[in-house]
Amino acid sequence: QQHSQQLAAAFLGDAPRGLVDDIAREAGGHPLFVQELARYAEQTRNQAHFSSALQAGELSLPRVLAHRVEALGRTARRVLELVAVAARPVSQTLLMRIEPDADAAVWQELCDQHLVRTVGAPSALLLECYHDRIRDAVLSGLSDERLQFCHRALAAAMEEAGAAEPEALVEHFRAAGELERAR
């Protein structure tokens, strides 16, 4: 926790000690989350509602991440939602079947913002959420309809590609409400 406090203090400069402590605690020791929370605090601390927002618990990692997701462009946000719903590394090729507007700029934006990371060989890059807390924040912001759509789209694209693990197909079709196809 001490390292997180030092990092938050370095990002914020003359911030009140309580704010530094809150950021360190909310980040759970993860430097990326210290940076995210500190950036949000710095951006909003001059706004009139800032002190009352802190009292109301607005400075929470899920809320800060939700703001970041909302700020993404439409295609980047939709790709991030698909990656979060997939719950395992998913290929760029598969994602492009669902979101044809996704291109190198979208992948780069999501990676640069530490929302997703790439895994695998350069010839077959896979995307996954950078951290489970990012995945959780994205999923909590999805409506039931959007969640079902993402599951259905992932399952259909996997099935069409012919390279899906049967367990993944069952999971996505079941979550999409398509129990017959899941069977």
XYZ file of N, CA and C in Angstrom:
549
model
N 0.825 -1.192 0.000
C 0.000 0.000 0.000
C 0.868 1.254 0.000
N 2.011 1.189 0.647
C 2.890 2.353 0.712
C 3.369 2.764 -0.683
N 3.710 1.781 -1.514
C 4.156 2.098 -2.864
C 3.030 2.740 -3.675
N 1.824 2.249 -3.479
C 0.668 2.831 -4.174
C 0.439 4.271 -3.725
N 0.609 4.533 -2.437
C 0.458 5.894 -1.928
C 1.521 6.816 -2.519
N 2.749 6.326 -2.583
C 3.828 7.137 -3.163
C 3.567 7.426 -4.631
N 3.100 6.433 -5.351
C 2.809 6.612 -6.761
C 1.659 7.604 -6.961
N 0.604 7.459 -6.166
C -0.532 8.391 -6.263
C -0.079 9.809 -5.935
N 0.740 9.963 -4.920
C 1.243 11.294 -4.550
C 2.092 11.877 -5.671
N 2.867 11.038 -6.333
C 3.691 11.519 -7.454
C 2.815 11.994 -8.607
N 1.728 11.308 -8.872
C 0.822 11.711 -9.951
C 0.064 12.989 -9.603
N -0.307 13.136 -8.329
C -1.208 14.222 -7.942
C -0.521 15.457 -7.382
N 0.728 15.346 -7.005
C 1.421 16.512 -6.454
C 0.895 16.883 -5.088
N 0.223 18.025 -4.989
C -0.202 18.571 -3.694
C -1.597 18.116 -3.268
N -1.965 16.927 -3.602
C -3.305 16.424 -3.250
C -3.409 16.167 -1.758
N -4.615 16.270 -1.224
C -4.816 15.950 0.193
C -4.441 14.492 0.487
N -3.903 14.277 1.659
C -3.457 12.930 2.057
C -4.600 11.913 1.987
N -5.792 12.324 2.349
C -6.934 11.407 2.305
C -7.222 10.909 0.899
N -7.069 11.796 -0.090
C -7.288 11.408 -1.476
C -6.235 10.407 -1.922
N -5.002 10.653 -1.562
C -3.906 9.729 -1.900
C -4.169 8.363 -1.280
N -4.590 8.347 -0.037
C -4.893 7.085 0.645
C -6.064 6.360 -0.019
N -7.103 7.121 -0.393
C -8.264 6.517 -1.057
C -7.871 5.884 -2.384
N -7.045 6.576 -3.140
C -6.603 6.051 -4.432
C -5.789 4.787 -4.243
N -4.863 4.806 -3.306
C -4.021 3.634 -3.056
C -4.869 2.431 -2.645
N -5.843 2.675 -1.797
C -6.709 1.585 -1.323
C -7.578 1.041 -2.471
N -8.193 1.937 -3.241
C -9.084 1.520 -4.325
C -8.325 0.794 -5.432
N -7.069 1.172 -5.666
C -6.262 0.559 -6.732
C -5.815 -0.852 -6.369
N -5.878 -1.207 -5.119
C -5.499 -2.555 -4.708
C -4.044 -2.887 -5.013
N -3.191 -1.874 -5.033
C -1.768 -2.111 -5.256
C -1.357 -2.203 -6.720
N -2.299 -2.067 -7.632
C -1.968 -2.186 -9.057
C -1.582 -0.809 -9.604
N -0.345 -0.640 -10.098
C 0.099 0.676 -10.576
C -0.775 1.271 -11.682
N -1.275 0.441 -12.585
C -2.143 0.959 -13.645
C -3.392 1.595 -13.056
N -3.963 0.969 -12.044
C -5.182 1.496 -11.451
C -4.902 2.728 -10.597
N -3.723 2.790 -9.978
C -3.331 4.020 -9.284
C -3.319 5.164 -10.288
N -2.704 4.921 -11.445
C -2.627 5.943 -12.484
C -4.017 6.346 -12.975
N -4.884 5.369 -13.211
C -6.241 5.665 -13.686
C -7.013 6.518 -12.682
N -6.972 6.126 -11.434
C -7.698 6.854 -10.397
C -7.117 8.246 -10.193
N -5.792 8.348 -10.221
C -5.146 9.653 -10.050
C -5.478 10.571 -11.222
N -5.469 10.033 -12.433
C -5.813 10.833 -13.611
C -7.248 11.361 -13.496
N -8.155 10.489 -13.097
C -9.552 10.906 -12.945
C -9.676 11.969 -11.849
N -9.009 11.747 -10.730
C -9.065 12.717 -9.624
C -8.505 14.065 -10.067
N -7.418 14.037 -10.803
C -6.802 15.285 -11.273
C -7.725 16.014 -12.250
N -8.370 15.275 -13.127
C -9.274 15.883 -14.107
C -10.508 16.489 -13.454
N -10.948 15.903 -12.368
C -12.209 16.342 -11.762
C -12.034 17.145 -10.476
N -10.841 17.248 -9.957
C -10.712 17.877 -8.641
C -11.012 19.371 -8.667
N -10.921 20.017 -9.795
C -11.245 21.439 -9.875
C -12.726 21.685 -10.160
N -13.472 20.616 -10.343
C -14.907 20.772 -10.559
C -15.610 20.935 -9.225
N -16.695 21.670 -9.243
C -17.398 22.004 -8.006
C -17.900 20.782 -7.257
N -18.279 19.734 -7.995
C -18.878 18.575 -7.342
C -17.836 17.600 -6.792
N -16.551 17.891 -6.949
C -15.527 16.901 -6.643
C -15.563 16.443 -5.183
N -15.565 17.362 -4.229
C -15.520 16.934 -2.827
C -16.783 16.181 -2.430
N -17.935 16.606 -2.940
C -19.150 15.873 -2.609
C -19.170 14.516 -3.313
N -18.555 14.445 -4.496
C -18.496 13.173 -5.215
C -17.629 12.180 -4.450
N -16.534 12.653 -3.881
C -15.687 11.761 -3.089
C -16.447 11.240 -1.883
N -17.245 12.101 -1.263
C -18.058 11.670 -0.131
C -19.029 10.580 -0.550
N -19.528 10.668 -1.785
C -20.514 9.706 -2.274
C -19.859 8.455 -2.859
N -18.532 8.373 -2.818
C -17.849 7.188 -3.308
C -17.671 7.148 -4.812
N -17.701 8.323 -5.458
C -17.556 8.350 -6.917
C -16.175 7.900 -7.358
N -15.184 8.114 -6.531
C -13.830 7.733 -6.899
C -13.636 6.243 -6.650
N -14.326 5.474 -7.456
C -14.171 4.025 -7.388
C -13.642 3.565 -8.733
N -12.861 2.521 -8.728
C -12.284 2.039 -9.970
C -13.355 1.657 -10.985
N -14.415 0.931 -10.612
C -15.441 0.620 -11.616
C -16.045 1.868 -12.256
N -16.262 2.891 -11.476
C -16.845 4.128 -12.013
C -15.859 4.827 -12.949
N -14.591 4.887 -12.560
C -13.568 5.518 -13.396
C -13.422 4.754 -14.708
N -13.394 3.430 -14.630
C -13.295 2.625 -15.847
C -14.524 2.788 -16.724
N -15.687 2.907 -16.118
C -16.913 3.118 -16.890
C -16.834 4.436 -17.665
N -16.282 5.469 -17.044
C -16.098 6.747 -17.746
C -15.170 6.574 -18.946
N -14.110 5.807 -18.767
C -13.171 5.581 -19.870
C -13.827 4.817 -21.003
N -14.610 3.801 -20.666
C -15.296 3.014 -21.696
C -16.292 3.898 -22.450
N -17.027 4.719 -21.721
C -18.003 5.616 -22.356
C -17.335 6.594 -23.312
N -16.100 6.959 -23.036
C -15.383 7.933 -23.864
C -14.826 7.326 -25.157
N -14.833 6.015 -25.259
C -14.325 5.362 -26.466
C -15.251 5.621 -27.649
N -14.701 5.532 -28.831
C -15.523 5.581 -30.026
C -16.410 4.346 -30.084
N -17.434 4.402 -30.918
C -18.425 3.320 -30.989
C -17.789 1.963 -31.291
N -16.946 1.895 -32.304
C -16.362 0.609 -32.694
C -15.437 0.085 -31.603
N -14.599 0.939 -31.047
C -13.685 0.503 -29.981
C -14.463 -0.002 -28.776
N -15.525 0.694 -28.417
C -16.342 0.266 -27.270
C -16.988 -1.086 -27.546
N -17.506 -1.271 -28.744
C -18.166 -2.538 -29.083
C -17.160 -3.687 -29.108
N -15.968 -3.443 -29.608
C -14.927 -4.478 -29.600
C -14.550 -4.822 -28.163
N -14.367 -3.812 -27.328
C -14.039 -4.058 -25.924
C -15.143 -4.871 -25.242
N -16.383 -4.571 -25.534
C -17.496 -5.339 -24.959
C -17.417 -6.802 -25.384
N -17.128 -7.042 -26.641
C -17.010 -8.420 -27.133
C -15.857 -9.150 -26.454
N -14.741 -8.476 -26.306
C -13.581 -9.089 -25.650
C -13.927 -9.428 -24.203
N -14.625 -8.526 -23.530
C -15.008 -8.783 -22.133
C -15.983 -9.950 -22.037
N -16.951 -10.000 -22.925
C -17.947 -11.080 -22.903
C -17.297 -12.416 -23.249
N -16.322 -12.408 -24.134
C -15.651 -13.654 -24.527
C -15.018 -14.349 -23.329
N -14.515 -13.577 -22.379
C -13.948 -14.108 -21.134
C -12.720 -14.986 -21.335
N -12.190 -14.982 -22.531
C -10.959 -15.701 -22.843
C -10.361 -15.017 -24.056
N -9.088 -15.253 -24.326
C -8.494 -14.601 -25.506
C -9.290 -14.920 -26.779
N -9.507 -13.886 -27.576
C -10.308 -14.014 -28.791
C -9.522 -13.386 -29.953
N -9.596 -14.017 -31.102
C -8.784 -13.565 -32.236
C -9.347 -12.287 -32.853
N -8.433 -11.495 -33.385
C -8.838 -10.290 -34.095
C -9.701 -10.649 -35.302
N -9.377 -11.739 -35.943
C -10.143 -12.186 -37.109
C -11.597 -12.450 -36.729
N -11.801 -13.123 -35.619
C -13.152 -13.413 -35.158
C -13.894 -12.120 -34.820
N -13.207 -11.215 -34.146
C -13.835 -9.944 -33.781
C -14.212 -9.140 -35.023
N -13.397 -9.235 -36.062
C -13.690 -8.499 -37.294
C -14.891 -9.088 -38.028
N -15.197 -10.361 -37.798
C -16.413 -10.950 -38.367
C -17.645 -10.278 -37.773
N -17.538 -9.894 -36.518
C -18.662 -9.282 -35.811
C -18.665 -7.767 -35.991
N -17.500 -7.162 -35.906
C -17.347 -5.707 -36.035
C -16.422 -5.411 -37.210
N -16.946 -5.409 -38.425
C -16.097 -5.226 -39.612
C -15.363 -3.890 -39.660
N -15.832 -2.885 -38.914
C -15.157 -1.584 -38.904
C -13.916 -1.569 -38.014
N -13.711 -2.626 -37.250
C -12.531 -2.697 -36.383
C -11.289 -2.811 -37.260
N -10.311 -1.990 -36.963
C -9.079 -1.999 -37.739
C -7.891 -1.834 -36.796
N -6.722 -1.697 -37.374
C -5.504 -1.590 -36.573
C -5.571 -0.419 -35.599
N -6.206 0.674 -35.997
C -6.317 1.834 -35.107
C -7.149 1.509 -33.865
N -8.182 0.706 -34.034
C -9.018 0.312 -32.894
C -8.221 -0.569 -31.946
N -7.522 -1.570 -32.492
C -6.723 -2.460 -31.637
C -5.689 -1.628 -30.878
N -5.039 -0.705 -31.602
C -3.982 0.094 -30.986
C -4.534 0.988 -29.886
N -5.685 1.602 -30.141
C -6.297 2.461 -29.124
C -6.603 1.674 -27.852
N -7.202 0.506 -28.008
C -7.551 -0.304 -26.833
C -6.312 -0.774 -26.085
N -5.266 -1.114 -26.830
C -4.008 -1.535 -26.188
C -3.310 -0.350 -25.522
N -3.258 0.787 -26.216
C -2.598 1.972 -25.662
C -3.261 2.439 -24.376
N -4.562 2.254 -24.289
C -5.287 2.662 -23.088
C -5.293 1.572 -22.013
N -4.565 0.512 -22.248
C -4.458 -0.612 -21.297
C -5.821 -1.190 -20.934
N -6.702 -1.243 -21.921
C -7.996 -1.881 -21.731
C -7.953 -3.323 -22.201
N -7.193 -3.586 -23.260
C -6.946 -4.947 -23.725
C -5.455 -5.127 -23.941
N -5.070 -6.379 -24.038
C -3.684 -6.699 -24.383
C -3.705 -7.833 -25.390
N -2.625 -7.920 -26.122
C -2.519 -8.981 -27.110
C -1.713 -10.129 -26.522
N -2.105 -11.317 -26.913
C -1.379 -12.530 -26.526
C -1.263 -13.391 -27.770
N -0.311 -14.290 -27.780
C -0.162 -15.192 -28.909
C 0.899 -14.723 -29.880
N 1.039 -15.472 -30.931
C 2.031 -15.190 -31.964
C 1.568 -14.027 -32.833
N 2.507 -13.257 -33.389
C 2.114 -12.130 -34.246
C 1.224 -12.541 -35.422
N 1.361 -13.761 -35.884
C 0.544 -14.207 -37.010
C -0.890 -14.543 -36.599
N -1.124 -14.722 -35.322
C -2.465 -15.069 -34.830
C -2.720 -14.362 -33.501
N -2.743 -13.033 -33.542
C -2.925 -12.275 -32.314
C -4.302 -12.489 -31.711
N -4.304 -12.634 -30.413
C -5.532 -12.764 -29.639
C -5.622 -11.564 -28.711
N -6.832 -11.138 -28.432
C -7.056 -10.035 -27.506
C -7.753 -10.550 -26.260
N -7.378 -9.963 -25.129
C -8.074 -10.240 -23.877
C -8.077 -8.964 -23.053
N -8.983 -8.879 -22.108
C -9.009 -7.709 -21.238
C -7.695 -7.640 -20.472
N -7.228 -6.434 -20.280
C -5.940 -6.212 -19.626
C -5.951 -6.747 -18.197
N -7.093 -6.677 -17.555
C -7.211 -7.110 -16.155
C -8.662 -7.504 -15.901
N -8.873 -8.422 -14.984
C -10.239 -8.857 -14.654
C -11.116 -7.710 -14.159
N -10.526 -6.740 -13.484
C -11.334 -5.616 -12.990
C -11.835 -4.755 -14.153
N -11.078 -4.699 -15.239
C -11.544 -3.994 -16.436
C -12.695 -4.782 -17.042
N -12.510 -6.078 -17.147
C -13.576 -6.932 -17.685
C -14.857 -6.784 -16.864
N -14.729 -6.835 -15.555
C -15.893 -6.700 -14.678
C -16.588 -5.348 -14.868
N -15.806 -4.285 -15.007
C -16.380 -2.953 -15.192
C -17.137 -2.871 -16.517
N -16.570 -3.447 -17.560
C -17.233 -3.429 -18.874
C -18.531 -4.229 -18.801
N -18.470 -5.429 -18.233
C -19.657 -6.274 -18.155
C -20.763 -5.634 -17.326
N -20.396 -4.961 -16.258
C -21.427 -4.358 -15.404
C -22.146 -3.209 -16.106
N -21.532 -2.647 -17.149
C -22.166 -1.565 -17.879
C -23.035 -2.014 -19.041
N -23.106 -3.309 -19.277
C -23.890 -3.823 -20.406
C -25.331 -4.115 -20.002
N -26.239 -3.755 -20.867
C -27.636 -4.133 -20.648
C -27.762 -5.639 -20.897
N -28.837 -6.229 -20.414
C -29.068 -7.653 -20.659
C -29.151 -7.935 -22.155
N -29.780 -7.029 -22.882
C -29.920 -7.218 -24.330
C -28.561 -7.188 -25.025
N -27.727 -6.229 -24.655
C -26.398 -6.136 -25.272
C -25.553 -7.348 -24.890
N -25.649 -7.797 -23.664
C -24.902 -8.970 -23.224
C -25.313 -10.199 -24.035
N -26.607 -10.401 -24.209
C -27.088 -11.527 -25.011
C -26.648 -11.403 -26.465
N -26.714 -10.189 -27.006
C -26.261 -9.979 -28.380
C -24.793 -10.362 -28.528
N -23.963 -9.938 -27.598
C -22.525 -10.237 -27.675
C -22.283 -11.747 -27.601
N -22.971 -12.421 -26.698
C -22.823 -13.878 -26.602
C -23.257 -14.547 -27.913
N -24.392 -14.116 -28.443
C -24.913 -14.695 -29.688
C -23.950 -14.432 -30.847
N -23.447 -13.221 -30.947
C -22.531 -12.862 -32.036
C -21.223 -13.640 -31.933
N -20.703 -13.777 -30.723
C -19.469 -14.548 -30.538
C -19.684 -16.010 -30.920
N -20.784 -16.584 -30.461
C -21.058 -17.992 -30.765
C -21.229 -18.197 -32.266
N -21.978 -17.328 -32.909
C -22.207 -17.467 -34.352
C -20.907 -17.309 -35.130
N -20.085 -16.349 -34.753
C -18.806 -16.149 -35.444
C -17.864 -17.328 -35.212
N -17.860 -17.865 -33.997
C -17.031 -19.037 -33.702
C -17.491 -20.235 -34.519
N -18.794 -20.419 -34.562
C -19.364 -21.540 -35.303
C -19.045 -21.400 -36.800
N -19.198 -20.205 -37.310
C -18.924 -19.946 -38.728
C -17.451 -20.173 -39.063
N -16.571 -19.801 -38.151
C -15.132 -19.968 -38.381
C -14.737 -21.441 -38.317
N -15.535 -22.249 -37.624
C -15.276 -23.682 -37.550
C -14.114 -24.082 -36.665
N -13.646 -23.167 -35.852
C -12.486 -23.487 -35.016
C -12.777 -23.301 -33.528
N -14.033 -23.308 -33.155
C -14.398 -23.035 -31.767
C -14.316 -24.279 -30.908
N -13.962 -24.052 -29.662
C -14.028 -25.126 -28.682
C -15.509 -25.361 -28.380
N -15.932 -26.615 -28.343
C -17.353 -26.896 -28.072
C -17.849 -26.264 -26.772
N -17.004 -26.245 -25.744
C -17.419 -25.668 -24.466
C -17.715 -24.181 -24.595
N -16.912 -23.485 -25.407
C -17.131 -22.053 -25.609
C -18.448 -21.813 -26.351
N -18.719 -22.632 -27.357
C -19.985 -22.494 -28.085
C -21.173 -22.706 -27.163
N -21.114 -23.753 -26.366
C -22.207 -24.045 -25.431
C -22.398 -22.869 -24.483
N -21.316 -22.376 -23.935
C -21.388 -21.268 -22.979
C -22.034 -20.037 -23.610
N -21.594 -19.667 -24.800
C -22.121 -18.456 -25.432
C -23.564 -18.633 -25.916
N -23.891 -19.770 -26.515
C -25.277 -19.981 -26.941
C -26.218 -20.022 -25.733
N -25.779 -20.656 -24.645
C -26.607 -20.706 -23.435
C -26.835 -19.306 -22.886
N -25.764 -18.511 -22.800
C -25.885 -17.147 -22.269
C -26.703 -16.250 -23.195
N -26.750 -16.599 -24.484
C -27.561 -15.825 -25.428
C -29.030 -16.235 -25.372
N -29.334 -17.261 -24.574
C -30.714 -17.726 -24.478
C -31.093 -18.713 -25.554
N -30.124 -19.196 -26.302
C -30.386 -20.156 -27.376
C -30.031 -21.561 -26.887
N -30.899 -22.081 -26.047
C -30.635 -23.350 -25.388
C -30.603 -24.526 -26.361
N -31.447 -24.485 -27.379
C -31.453 -25.581 -28.367
C -30.117 -25.654 -29.089
N -29.591 -24.508 -29.498
C -28.295 -24.486 -30.168
C -27.174 -24.879 -29.204
N -27.334 -24.546 -27.944
C -26.334 -24.917 -26.948
C -26.287 -26.439 -26.789
N -27.443 -27.077 -26.855
C -27.487 -28.535 -26.751
C -26.791 -29.143 -27.954
